[in-house]
Coordinates of C-alpha atoms and ligand atoms in Angstrom, one line a residue:
M122 CA -32.4 37.0 36.2
C123 CA -35.0 34.8 37.9
G124 CA -35.7 31.1 37.3
I125 CA -39.2 29.7 36.8
I126 CA -40.4 26.1 36.6
G127 CA -43.7 24.3 36.1
Y128 CA -44.6 20.6 36.5
T129 CA -47.7 18.5 36.0
G130 CA -47.7 14.7 36.1
S131 CA -48.1 11.6 38.2
Q132 CA -45.4 12.4 40.7
S133 CA -45.6 14.6 43.7
A134 CA -44.9 18.1 42.2
L135 CA -43.1 19.8 45.1
P136 CA -39.8 17.7 45.2
I137 CA -39.5 18.1 41.4
L138 CA -40.1 21.9 41.7
L139 CA -37.5 22.2 44.4
D140 CA -34.9 20.1 42.6
G141 CA -35.4 22.2 39.4
L142 CA -35.1 25.4 41.4
S143 CA -31.8 24.1 43.0
R144 CA -30.4 23.8 39.5
M145 CA -31.5 27.3 38.5
E146 CA -30.6 29.0 41.8
Y147 CA -27.6 30.6 40.0
R148 CA -30.2 32.7 38.1
G149 CA -31.2 34.5 41.3
Y150 CA -31.0 33.7 45.0
D151 CA -32.8 36.5 46.9
S152 CA -35.8 34.3 47.6
A153 CA -37.7 31.3 46.4
G154 CA -41.3 30.1 46.3
V155 CA -43.7 27.4 45.0
A156 CA -47.4 27.0 44.4
V157 CA -48.9 23.5 44.3
L158 CA -52.4 22.6 43.4
C159 CA -53.9 20.5 46.3
D160 CA -57.5 19.4 46.4
G161 CA -58.8 22.1 44.2
K162 CA -56.9 24.8 46.1
I163 CA -53.6 26.6 45.5
E164 CA -51.1 26.2 48.3
V165 CA -48.3 28.7 48.3
E166 CA -45.0 28.6 50.3
K167 CA -42.2 31.1 50.0
A168 CA -39.0 32.1 51.8
H169 CA -36.6 34.9 51.4
G170 CA -32.9 34.1 51.2
R171 CA -31.5 31.0 49.7
L172 CA -33.5 28.1 48.4
Q173 CA -32.4 26.0 51.4
N174 CA -34.8 28.1 53.6
L175 CA -37.7 27.1 51.4
I176 CA -36.6 23.5 51.4
E177 CA -36.6 23.5 55.2
K178 CA -39.9 25.4 55.4
T179 CA -41.6 22.7 53.2
G180 CA -40.2 19.8 55.2
D181 CA -37.8 18.8 52.5
G182 CA -40.5 18.8 49.9
H183 CA -43.1 16.8 51.8
A184 CA -45.3 19.7 53.1
L185 CA -47.5 20.3 50.1
P186 CA -49.1 17.3 48.4
G187 CA -50.2 17.7 44.8
F188 CA -49.3 16.7 41.2
A189 CA -49.0 20.1 39.5
G190 CA -47.3 23.3 40.5
I191 CA -45.0 26.2 39.7
G192 CA -41.8 27.4 41.4
H193 CA -39.5 30.5 41.3
T194 CA -36.1 31.6 42.4
R195 CA -35.8 35.4 42.5
W196 CA -33.3 38.1 41.7
A197 CA -35.2 41.1 43.0
T198 CA -36.1 44.0 40.7
H199 CA -39.4 45.4 42.0
G200 CA -39.5 45.5 45.8
A201 CA -37.1 44.3 48.4
P202 CA -36.2 40.6 48.7
N203 CA -38.7 39.7 51.5
D204 CA -41.4 37.0 51.8
I205 CA -44.2 39.3 50.6
N206 CA -42.4 40.3 47.4
S207 CA -41.3 36.7 46.7
H208 CA -43.1 34.7 44.0
P209 CA -45.6 33.1 43.4
H210 CA -48.1 35.9 43.6
V211 CA -51.8 35.1 43.9
S212 CA -54.8 36.8 42.5
G213 CA -57.2 38.6 44.9
D214 CA -59.7 35.7 44.7
G215 CA -56.9 33.1 45.3
R216 CA -57.8 31.3 42.0
F217 CA -54.5 32.0 40.2
A218 CA -50.9 31.9 41.2
I219 CA -48.1 33.2 39.0
V220 CA -44.3 33.1 38.8
H221 CA -42.4 35.5 36.6
N222 CA -39.0 36.2 35.1
G223 CA -38.4 39.6 33.6
I224 CA -40.1 42.9 33.8
I225 CA -43.6 44.2 33.1
E226 CA -42.9 47.7 32.0
N227 CA -46.4 49.1 32.2
F228 CA -47.3 47.5 35.5
A229 CA -47.9 50.9 37.3
E230 CA -50.5 51.9 34.8
L231 CA -52.2 48.4 35.0
K232 CA -52.1 48.5 38.7
A233 CA -53.8 51.9 38.9
E234 CA -56.5 50.6 36.5
L235 CA -57.1 47.5 38.6
E236 CA -57.1 49.5 41.9
A237 CA -59.7 51.7 40.4
R238 CA -61.8 48.6 39.8
G239 CA -61.4 47.5 43.4
H240 CA -58.4 45.2 43.4
T241 CA -56.0 45.5 46.3
F242 CA -52.3 44.5 46.2
V243 CA -50.1 43.2 48.9
S244 CA -46.7 43.3 47.3
E245 CA -44.6 46.0 45.5
T246 CA -44.0 43.7 42.5
D247 CA -45.0 44.0 38.9
T248 CA -45.9 40.3 39.0
E249 CA -48.8 40.6 41.3
V250 CA -50.5 42.9 38.8
V251 CA -50.5 40.0 36.2
A252 CA -52.3 37.7 38.6
H253 CA -55.0 40.3 39.2
L254 CA -55.3 41.0 35.5
I255 CA -55.9 37.3 34.7
E256 CA -58.5 37.2 37.4
S257 CA -60.2 40.2 36.0
Y258 CA -60.5 38.5 32.5
Y259 CA -61.5 35.0 33.8
K260 CA -64.9 33.7 32.8
G261 CA -64.1 30.0 33.1
D262 CA -61.7 29.8 30.2
F263 CA -58.1 29.7 31.6
K264 CA -56.4 30.0 28.2
A265 CA -58.6 32.9 27.1
A266 CA -57.9 34.8 30.4
V267 CA -54.2 34.3 30.1
M268 CA -54.1 35.4 26.5
K269 CA -56.2 38.5 27.2
A270 CA -54.0 39.5 30.1
V271 CA -50.8 38.9 28.2
S272 CA -52.0 41.1 25.3
R273 CA -52.0 44.0 27.8
L274 CA -48.5 43.5 29.0
E275 CA -45.4 45.4 27.8
G276 CA -41.9 44.2 28.5
A277 CA -39.8 41.1 28.3
Y278 CA -40.9 38.2 30.5
A279 CA -41.6 34.6 31.0
L280 CA -44.6 33.5 33.1
G281 CA -45.7 30.3 34.8
I282 CA -49.4 30.2 35.8
V283 CA -51.7 27.8 37.6
C284 CA -55.5 28.0 38.2
A285 CA -57.4 26.3 41.0
D286 CA -60.2 25.4 38.6
H287 CA -57.8 23.5 36.3
P288 CA -55.7 21.3 38.6
G289 CA -53.8 19.4 35.9
T290 CA -52.7 22.3 33.8
V291 CA -49.7 24.6 34.1
F292 CA -49.4 27.5 31.7
G293 CA -46.1 28.9 30.4
V294 CA -45.7 32.2 28.5
S295 CA -42.5 33.4 26.8
K296 CA -42.1 37.0 25.6
A297 CA -38.5 37.8 24.8
A298 CA -37.4 35.7 27.8
P299 CA -36.5 32.0 27.7
L300 CA -38.9 29.2 28.5
I301 CA -38.3 25.6 27.6
V302 CA -40.9 22.9 27.7
G303 CA -39.7 19.4 28.8
L304 CA -41.6 16.4 27.5
G305 CA -41.7 13.4 29.7
I306 CA -43.8 10.2 29.8
G307 CA -47.0 10.9 31.7
E308 CA -45.5 14.2 32.9
N309 CA -44.5 17.4 31.4
F310 CA -42.5 20.5 32.5
F311 CA -41.3 23.9 31.7
A312 CA -38.4 25.9 33.0
S313 CA -36.2 28.9 32.3
D314 CA -33.2 26.7 31.7
V315 CA -32.7 23.1 30.5
T316 CA -30.5 22.4 33.5
A317 CA -33.8 22.2 35.5
L318 CA -35.1 19.6 33.1
V319 CA -32.3 17.2 32.1
S320 CA -32.6 14.9 35.0
Y321 CA -36.2 14.2 33.9
T322 CA -36.1 14.4 30.2
K323 CA -33.9 15.4 27.3
N324 CA -36.7 16.1 24.9
V325 CA -37.5 19.8 24.8
I326 CA -39.3 22.4 22.9
Y327 CA -37.9 26.0 22.8
L328 CA -40.7 28.5 22.9
N329 CA -40.4 31.4 20.5
D330 CA -41.1 35.0 21.3
G331 CA -44.8 35.4 22.1
E332 CA -45.7 31.7 22.4
F333 CA -47.8 30.1 25.1
A334 CA -47.6 26.5 26.2
E335 CA -50.6 24.8 27.8
V336 CA -49.0 21.9 29.6
R337 CA -50.9 18.9 30.9
S338 CA -49.5 15.5 32.1
D339 CA -50.3 13.8 28.8
D340 CA -50.3 16.7 26.4
V341 CA -48.6 19.9 25.5
V342 CA -50.1 22.5 23.1
V343 CA -48.1 25.5 22.0
Y344 CA -50.0 28.5 20.7
N345 CA -48.8 31.6 18.9
E346 CA -49.6 35.2 20.0
I347 CA -53.1 35.1 18.5
G348 CA -53.9 31.7 20.1
R349 CA -53.5 29.4 17.1
P350 CA -51.8 26.1 17.8
V351 CA -48.3 25.9 16.3
E352 CA -46.2 22.8 15.2
K353 CA -43.0 22.7 17.2
T354 CA -39.8 20.8 16.7
V355 CA -38.7 18.6 19.6
S356 CA -35.0 19.0 20.2
R357 CA -32.7 16.7 22.1
V358 CA -30.5 18.1 24.8
A359 CA -26.9 17.0 24.0
W360 CA -25.5 16.8 27.5
S361 CA -26.3 14.8 30.6
I362 CA -27.1 15.9 34.2
E363 CA -23.6 15.2 35.4
A364 CA -22.5 18.3 33.3
A365 CA -24.6 20.4 35.5
E366 CA -23.4 18.9 38.8
K367 CA -20.2 19.7 40.8
G368 CA -18.7 16.3 40.2
G369 CA -16.6 16.3 43.4
Y370 CA -15.4 19.9 43.1
E371 CA -16.0 22.3 46.0
H372 CA -17.5 24.9 43.7
F373 CA -18.9 25.0 40.2
M374 CA -16.4 27.7 39.4
L375 CA -13.5 25.5 40.1
K376 CA -15.0 22.7 38.1
E377 CA -15.6 25.0 35.2
I378 CA -12.1 26.4 35.3
M379 CA -10.8 22.8 35.1
E380 CA -13.1 21.9 32.3
Q381 CA -11.6 24.6 30.0
P382 CA -9.1 22.4 28.1
A383 CA -12.0 20.1 27.1
A384 CA -14.5 22.9 26.5
V385 CA -12.1 24.8 24.3
K386 CA -11.3 21.7 22.4
E387 CA -15.0 21.0 21.9
A388 CA -15.4 24.6 20.5
I389 CA -12.5 24.2 18.1
A390 CA -12.2 20.6 16.9
P391 CA -15.6 20.1 15.1
R392 CA -14.9 23.3 13.2
I393 CA -11.8 22.1 11.5
K394 CA -12.2 19.8 8.5
G395 CA -9.4 18.7 6.3
G396 CA -7.1 21.5 7.6
E397 CA -9.8 24.2 6.9
I398 CA -12.0 26.2 9.3
V399 CA -15.6 25.4 8.7
L400 CA -18.0 27.8 10.4
D401 CA -21.0 25.5 11.2
D402 CA -23.8 25.9 8.7
F403 CA -22.8 29.2 7.2
E404 CA -20.1 30.5 5.0
L405 CA -19.0 34.1 4.3
S406 CA -17.6 34.5 0.8
A407 CA -14.6 36.6 0.0
E408 CA -17.0 39.0 -1.7
E409 CA -19.2 39.3 1.4
L410 CA -16.2 39.8 3.6
K411 CA -14.8 42.5 1.3
K412 CA -18.0 44.5 1.7
I413 CA -17.5 44.7 5.4
R414 CA -16.0 48.1 6.2
K415 CA -15.9 47.5 10.0
I416 CA -16.7 45.0 12.6
V417 CA -18.5 46.0 15.8
I418 CA -18.3 43.6 18.7
T419 CA -20.8 44.3 21.4
A420 CA -21.4 42.6 24.7
C421 CA -21.4 43.0 28.5
G422 CA -19.1 42.1 31.3
S423 CA -16.7 39.3 30.6
A424 CA -18.2 38.8 27.1
Y425 CA -17.2 42.4 26.4
H426 CA -13.7 41.6 27.6
A427 CA -13.7 38.6 25.2
G428 CA -14.4 41.1 22.5
C429 CA -11.5 43.3 23.7
C430 CA -9.2 40.3 23.4
G431 CA -10.7 39.1 20.1
R432 CA -10.3 42.6 18.5
Y433 CA -6.5 42.2 18.4
A434 CA -6.7 38.9 16.6
I435 CA -9.3 40.1 14.1
E436 CA -7.6 43.4 13.3
S437 CA -4.1 41.9 13.0
L438 CA -5.2 39.0 10.8
T439 CA -7.8 40.6 8.6
R440 CA -6.9 44.3 8.8
I441 CA -10.7 45.0 9.1
P442 CA -11.2 47.8 11.7
V443 CA -12.9 46.5 14.9
E444 CA -14.7 48.5 17.5
V445 CA -15.6 46.9 20.8
K446 CA -18.6 48.4 22.5
L447 CA -20.4 47.9 25.8
A448 CA -23.9 46.8 24.9
S449 CA -25.4 48.8 27.7
E450 CA -24.1 52.0 26.1
F451 CA -24.5 51.0 22.4
R452 CA -28.0 52.0 21.6
Y453 CA -27.7 55.4 23.3
E454 CA -24.7 56.3 21.2
D455 CA -26.4 56.8 17.9
P456 CA -24.0 54.2 16.5
I457 CA -22.5 54.6 13.1
I458 CA -23.6 51.3 11.7
D459 CA -24.8 50.4 8.2
E460 CA -25.1 47.5 5.8
H461 CA -21.3 47.4 5.5
T462 CA -21.0 46.6 9.2
L463 CA -20.7 43.1 10.7
M464 CA -21.8 43.0 14.3
I465 CA -20.5 40.2 16.4
I466 CA -22.7 39.8 19.4
V467 CA -21.1 37.8 22.3
S468 CA -23.2 36.3 25.1
Q469 CA -22.7 33.2 27.1
S470 CA -26.4 33.1 28.2
G471 CA -27.8 34.5 25.0
E472 CA -30.3 36.4 27.1
T473 CA -28.6 39.5 28.3
A474 CA -31.1 42.3 27.8
D475 CA -28.6 45.0 26.9
T476 CA -26.8 42.8 24.4
K477 CA -30.1 41.8 22.8
A478 CA -31.1 45.5 22.6
A479 CA -27.7 46.3 20.9
L480 CA -28.3 43.5 18.4
E481 CA -31.7 44.9 17.6
E482 CA -30.3 48.4 17.2
G483 CA -27.6 47.2 14.9
R484 CA -30.1 45.2 12.8
R485 CA -32.3 48.3 12.5
R486 CA -29.4 50.2 11.0
G487 CA -28.7 47.5 8.5
A488 CA -25.8 45.5 10.0
S489 CA -25.6 41.8 9.6
V490 CA -25.2 39.9 12.9
L491 CA -23.0 37.0 13.9
A492 CA -23.7 35.8 17.5
I493 CA -21.3 33.8 19.6
V494 CA -23.5 32.2 22.2
N495 CA -23.3 29.2 24.6
V496 CA -27.0 28.5 25.4
V497 CA -28.6 26.7 22.6
G498 CA -31.9 28.2 21.4
S499 CA -31.5 31.3 23.5
T500 CA -33.0 34.6 22.4
I501 CA -29.8 36.1 20.9
A502 CA -29.1 32.9 19.0
R503 CA -32.5 33.1 17.5
L504 CA -32.3 36.7 16.5
A505 CA -28.9 36.6 14.9
D506 CA -28.3 36.0 11.2
H507 CA -25.6 33.4 12.0
V508 CA -24.7 31.7 15.2
L509 CA -21.5 30.1 16.4
Y510 CA -22.3 28.0 19.5
E511 CA -19.6 27.8 22.2
W512 CA -20.4 24.2 23.0
A513 CA -19.0 24.8 26.5
G514 CA -21.8 22.8 28.3
P515 CA -23.8 24.3 31.1
E516 CA -22.0 27.1 33.0
I517 CA -23.5 27.3 36.5
A518 CA -21.1 29.6 38.4
V519 CA -22.1 33.2 38.1
A520 CA -18.5 34.2 37.3
T521 CA -17.9 33.0 33.8
T522 CA -14.7 31.0 33.0
K523 CA -15.2 28.4 30.3
G524 CA -17.9 30.6 28.8
F525 CA -15.2 33.3 28.3
T526 CA -12.4 31.1 26.9
T527 CA -14.7 29.4 24.4
Q528 CA -15.9 32.9 23.2
L529 CA -12.2 33.8 22.7
V530 CA -11.4 30.7 20.6
L531 CA -14.5 31.3 18.4
L532 CA -13.3 34.9 17.8
Y533 CA -9.9 33.5 16.9
L534 CA -11.3 31.0 14.5
F535 CA -13.4 33.7 12.9
A536 CA -10.4 35.9 12.5
L537 CA -8.3 33.3 10.9
Y538 CA -11.2 32.1 8.7
A539 CA -11.8 35.7 7.4
A540 CA -8.1 36.3 6.9
K541 CA -7.8 33.3 4.7
K542 CA -10.8 34.2 2.6
L543 CA -9.5 37.7 2.2
K544 CA -6.1 36.3 1.2
K545 CA -4.3 38.2 4.0
L546 CA -1.9 35.3 4.7
D547 CA -0.3 32.5 2.7
D548 CA -1.1 28.8 3.2
F549 CA 1.9 28.2 5.3
E550 CA 1.0 31.0 7.8
Y551 CA -2.6 29.9 7.8
A552 CA -1.6 26.3 8.7
R553 CA 0.8 27.6 11.4
L554 CA -1.8 29.8 13.1
L555 CA -4.4 27.1 12.9
G556 CA -1.9 24.8 14.6
E557 CA -1.5 27.5 17.3
I558 CA -5.3 27.6 17.8
C559 CA -5.5 23.8 18.0
S560 CA -2.7 23.8 20.6
L561 CA -4.7 26.1 22.9
P562 CA -6.4 23.3 24.9
K563 CA -3.0 21.8 25.7
R564 CA -1.6 25.2 26.7
I565 CA -4.6 25.9 28.9
Q566 CA -4.1 22.6 30.6
N567 CA -0.5 23.6 31.1
A568 CA -1.4 26.9 32.6
I569 CA -3.7 25.0 35.1
D570 CA -0.9 22.5 35.9
L571 CA 1.8 25.2 36.4
N572 CA -0.3 27.2 38.8
G573 CA -2.7 24.8 40.5
Q574 CA -0.4 24.4 43.6
V575 CA 1.1 27.9 43.7
I576 CA -2.0 30.0 43.6
P577 CA -3.7 28.8 46.8
R578 CA -0.5 29.8 48.7
L579 CA -0.4 33.2 47.0
A580 CA -4.0 33.7 47.8
E581 CA -3.1 33.7 51.5
K582 CA -0.9 36.7 50.8
Y583 CA -3.5 38.7 48.8
H584 CA -6.8 37.9 50.3
N585 CA -6.8 40.6 52.9
K586 CA -5.8 43.4 50.6
G587 CA -8.2 46.3 50.2
S588 CA -7.4 46.9 46.6
I589 CA -5.6 45.2 43.7
F590 CA -4.4 46.7 40.5
F591 CA -4.1 44.8 37.2
I592 CA -1.9 46.2 34.5
G593 CA -0.9 45.2 31.0
R594 CA -0.5 46.5 27.5
N595 CA -2.5 45.6 24.3
T596 CA -3.6 41.9 24.5
D597 CA -2.3 41.9 28.1
Y598 CA -4.5 44.9 29.0
A599 CA -7.5 43.0 27.7
V600 CA -6.6 40.1 29.9
A601 CA -6.1 42.5 32.9
L602 CA -9.7 43.7 32.4
E603 CA -11.0 40.2 32.8
G604 CA -8.6 39.4 35.7
A605 CA -9.8 42.5 37.7
L606 CA -13.5 41.7 37.0
K607 CA -13.1 38.1 38.2
M608 CA -11.3 39.3 41.4
K609 CA -13.9 41.9 42.3
E610 CA -17.1 39.9 41.5
I611 CA -16.3 36.9 43.6
S612 CA -13.8 38.1 46.3
Y613 CA -15.4 41.6 46.8
I614 CA -11.9 43.1 46.8
H615 CA -11.7 46.4 44.9
A616 CA -9.8 45.6 41.7
E617 CA -9.1 47.8 38.8
S618 CA -7.3 47.3 35.5
Y619 CA -5.2 49.8 33.7
A620 CA -3.4 50.0 30.4
A621 CA 0.1 49.9 31.9
G622 CA 1.2 53.0 30.1
E623 CA -1.7 55.0 31.6
L624 CA -0.6 54.6 35.2
K625 CA 1.6 57.7 35.1
H626 CA -1.4 59.8 34.0
G627 CA -3.1 59.6 37.3
T628 CA -3.5 56.2 38.8
I629 CA 0.0 55.9 40.0
A630 CA -1.0 58.3 42.8
L631 CA -2.8 55.3 44.4
I632 CA 0.3 53.1 44.5
D633 CA 1.8 52.9 47.9
D634 CA 3.8 50.6 50.1
G635 CA 2.5 47.1 49.7
T636 CA -0.1 47.9 47.1
P637 CA -0.6 44.7 45.1
V638 CA -0.2 45.1 41.3
V639 CA -0.7 42.1 39.0
A640 CA 1.3 42.7 35.9
V641 CA 0.3 40.7 32.8
C642 CA 3.3 40.3 30.6
C643 CA 2.5 37.8 27.9
N644 CA 2.7 40.1 24.9
E645 CA 6.2 39.4 23.6
S646 CA 6.6 42.6 21.6
L647 CA 5.8 44.8 24.6
L648 CA 7.6 43.1 27.4
E649 CA 10.3 45.7 27.8
K650 CA 7.6 48.4 28.0
T651 CA 5.7 46.6 30.7
A652 CA 8.9 45.9 32.5
N653 CA 9.4 49.7 32.8
N654 CA 5.9 50.1 34.2
I655 CA 6.7 47.4 36.8
L656 CA 9.8 49.4 37.8
E657 CA 7.6 52.5 38.1
V658 CA 5.2 50.9 40.5
K659 CA 7.9 49.1 42.5
A660 CA 9.6 52.4 43.0
R661 CA 6.4 53.5 44.8
G662 CA 6.4 50.5 47.0
A663 CA 4.1 48.2 45.1
E664 CA 4.2 44.4 45.5
V665 CA 4.2 43.0 42.0
L666 CA 2.8 39.6 41.0
A667 CA 3.9 39.1 37.4
L668 CA 2.2 36.8 34.9
S669 CA 4.5 35.7 32.2
F670 CA 6.5 32.7 30.7
R671 CA 9.6 31.1 32.1
E672 CA 11.9 32.6 29.4
N673 CA 11.1 36.1 30.5
R674 CA 14.1 36.6 32.8
E675 CA 13.8 40.4 33.2
I676 CA 10.3 40.4 34.5
I677 CA 10.9 37.4 36.7
A678 CA 13.9 39.2 38.3
Q679 CA 11.8 42.4 39.0
A680 CA 8.6 40.8 40.3
D681 CA 7.9 39.8 43.9
D682 CA 6.0 36.7 42.8
V683 CA 5.5 35.1 39.4
L684 CA 2.7 33.0 37.8
F685 CA 3.9 31.1 34.7
V686 CA 2.0 30.4 31.5
P687 CA 3.3 28.6 28.4
K688 CA 4.5 30.9 25.6
T689 CA 1.6 31.4 23.1
E690 CA 1.2 33.2 19.8
T691 CA 0.5 36.8 21.0
V692 CA -2.9 37.4 19.5
F693 CA -4.2 34.1 21.0
S694 CA -2.4 34.5 24.3
P695 CA -5.4 35.8 26.3
A696 CA -7.0 32.4 26.2
V697 CA -4.0 31.0 28.2
A698 CA -3.0 34.1 30.2
V699 CA -6.5 34.4 31.8
I700 CA -6.4 31.0 33.4
P701 CA -4.1 31.9 36.4
L702 CA -6.1 35.0 37.0
Q703 CA -9.3 33.0 37.2
L704 CA -7.6 30.7 39.7
L705 CA -6.2 33.6 41.7
A706 CA -9.7 35.2 42.0
Y707 CA -11.1 31.8 43.0
Y708 CA -8.6 31.1 45.7
V709 CA -8.6 34.7 47.1
A710 CA -12.4 34.5 47.3
R711 CA -12.2 31.1 49.0
A712 CA -9.7 32.4 51.5
N713 CA -12.2 35.2 52.2
G714 CA -15.0 32.7 52.8
C715 CA -17.1 34.2 50.0
D716 CA -20.0 32.4 48.4
I717 CA -18.1 31.8 45.2
D718 CA -20.7 30.4 42.9
K719 CA -23.4 32.9 43.9
P720 CA -21.7 36.2 44.6
K721 CA -23.8 38.9 46.4
N722 CA -26.0 41.1 44.3
L723 CA -25.4 39.2 41.1
A724 CA -27.2 36.8 38.9
K725 CA -26.0 34.6 36.0
S726 CA -28.1 36.1 33.2
V727 CA -29.1 39.8 33.4
T728 CA -32.4 40.1 31.6
V729 CA -33.2 43.6 32.7
E730 CA -31.7 46.8 31.3
Ligands
M6R1261 O1 -24.5 35.9 29.4 P1 -23.6 37.0 28.9 O2 -22.3 36.5 28.4 O3 -24.3 37.9 28.0 O4 -23.3 37.8 30.3 C1 -22.6 39.0 30.2 C2 -22.2 39.4 31.6 O5 -23.3 39.6 32.4 C3 -21.2 38.3 32.3 O6 -20.1 38.1 31.5 C4 -20.8 38.8 33.7 O7 -20.0 39.9 33.6 C5 -20.1 37.6 34.4 N1 -20.7 37.6 35.7 C6 -18.7 37.8 34.5 O8 -18.1 36.7 35.2

């Protein structure tokens, strides 16, 4: 949602804060701000709009001298994205400044209480209330005031706090929202995301729910909710700063599309040992698997689509029924979940509020939870019984690509693993399907190579369309869902996906002369059926862009344009078929001059309900 950072050390704080914010801008880009401790005073600068405005306002990071400070990049929740509502927020006496990611649910009640005690507020935010609350509890002990104030807060949030009386200290608080402490030499940091830290240090501490970090240049002390110091493990970040940079690509999204063969390989290869699938540090026995009566996959957005694709692989290989549920709906459904349910929670960021709430709801009802997550140490990874990490490296573009395909391959590996344990296939078939999964990186590369030149030209034809329909059946429908989401979120063209057989039940009324229809035709057993649907829309004047393999003569003959992908085992085909659709969305958005990595109104991780 928002990104927060804190620094204290021997270097000038402002350039480090701005650099860290630039790496977290994908988390929110409505406004940005910093607070730096200068000569016993807190100096604040903020600017609405992109971070660049703040960089210019602070003379490229030279305007505020000082060796400790906090910074924020905002995705607005409470109050419009203007300078007043931008963070940091300052207490009435100017002694405290605070940055905040998340939501304080009881802020209205606290605000009323503070107003009755004479506090006045300048912004519409929930954050400003926290600054005033700390001020009201301060009697010279910074930590005690922070702890007292935090004990009054309800919600999920991470906070960064500075106090004018303690110029070398920055305080970080994590309550069901990520905060990572970075350990340097003569300097220390905290941030919402390791990407803000890796160019300074790879040694990090992941704060657990309810923990506080008192960070000084030469010392970090982590406390639990009741203020007792806790021993923390120092983890080493496995990737370098280059992974979080564009590396010559025009956009992070294009870089991340191109990284998919390597990312998918990284997700698969370490999990295959001696021809067998090994699921990290856990094993599900045949007996445990037999007790599972159903699997519920729950997630949001593209991760939900990964679930829709994965369902076909799990059901067809294991014959365990699978339900795929939108996490934002899940907890309001009174879901039928018990100890015989395995929940698979899918989340690139591991922080999505709705997905986390679905996990907790499933847990409450007795399900065991397997999480598929990319961000190491994230909240969902910590809450689950078992975790499969995607190992995709940092994903910076708001529109997910490698996050999605690595989720898919982990669902495929799980499906094949469970099928083998349940003796649903013989050794020969197991080895054949494992070979198919192992060949996905090569096929994904092939899908990039086959379409890399064609799609930019096709984008010229599609970029000024008002609406694009995506159709497919079964696994192809699941891919169409993701293709349409990619198109709308970055190009702002209205795009909808339909199960191809459903068109005639209403939607076909929208098909007219020149209406673009993208037909996904990679599911071999249903090609004839989809071919009929192509004829139906063509008869109404649609222009059809088909996505299929070269051998598929009938569809090639009917379509106006064709994108090719290599033939792939049907249940695993979404991992390959989605690639041209990602590229299509990318080049259409580029032709429309859209801000591809930071689409309007969106943020990378959605930590509010
Ligand atoms: O981090 P998560 O995988 O939980 O995020 C879920 C969705 O917010 C995410 O997939 C979103 O739909 C992307 N912007 C799609 O590109």
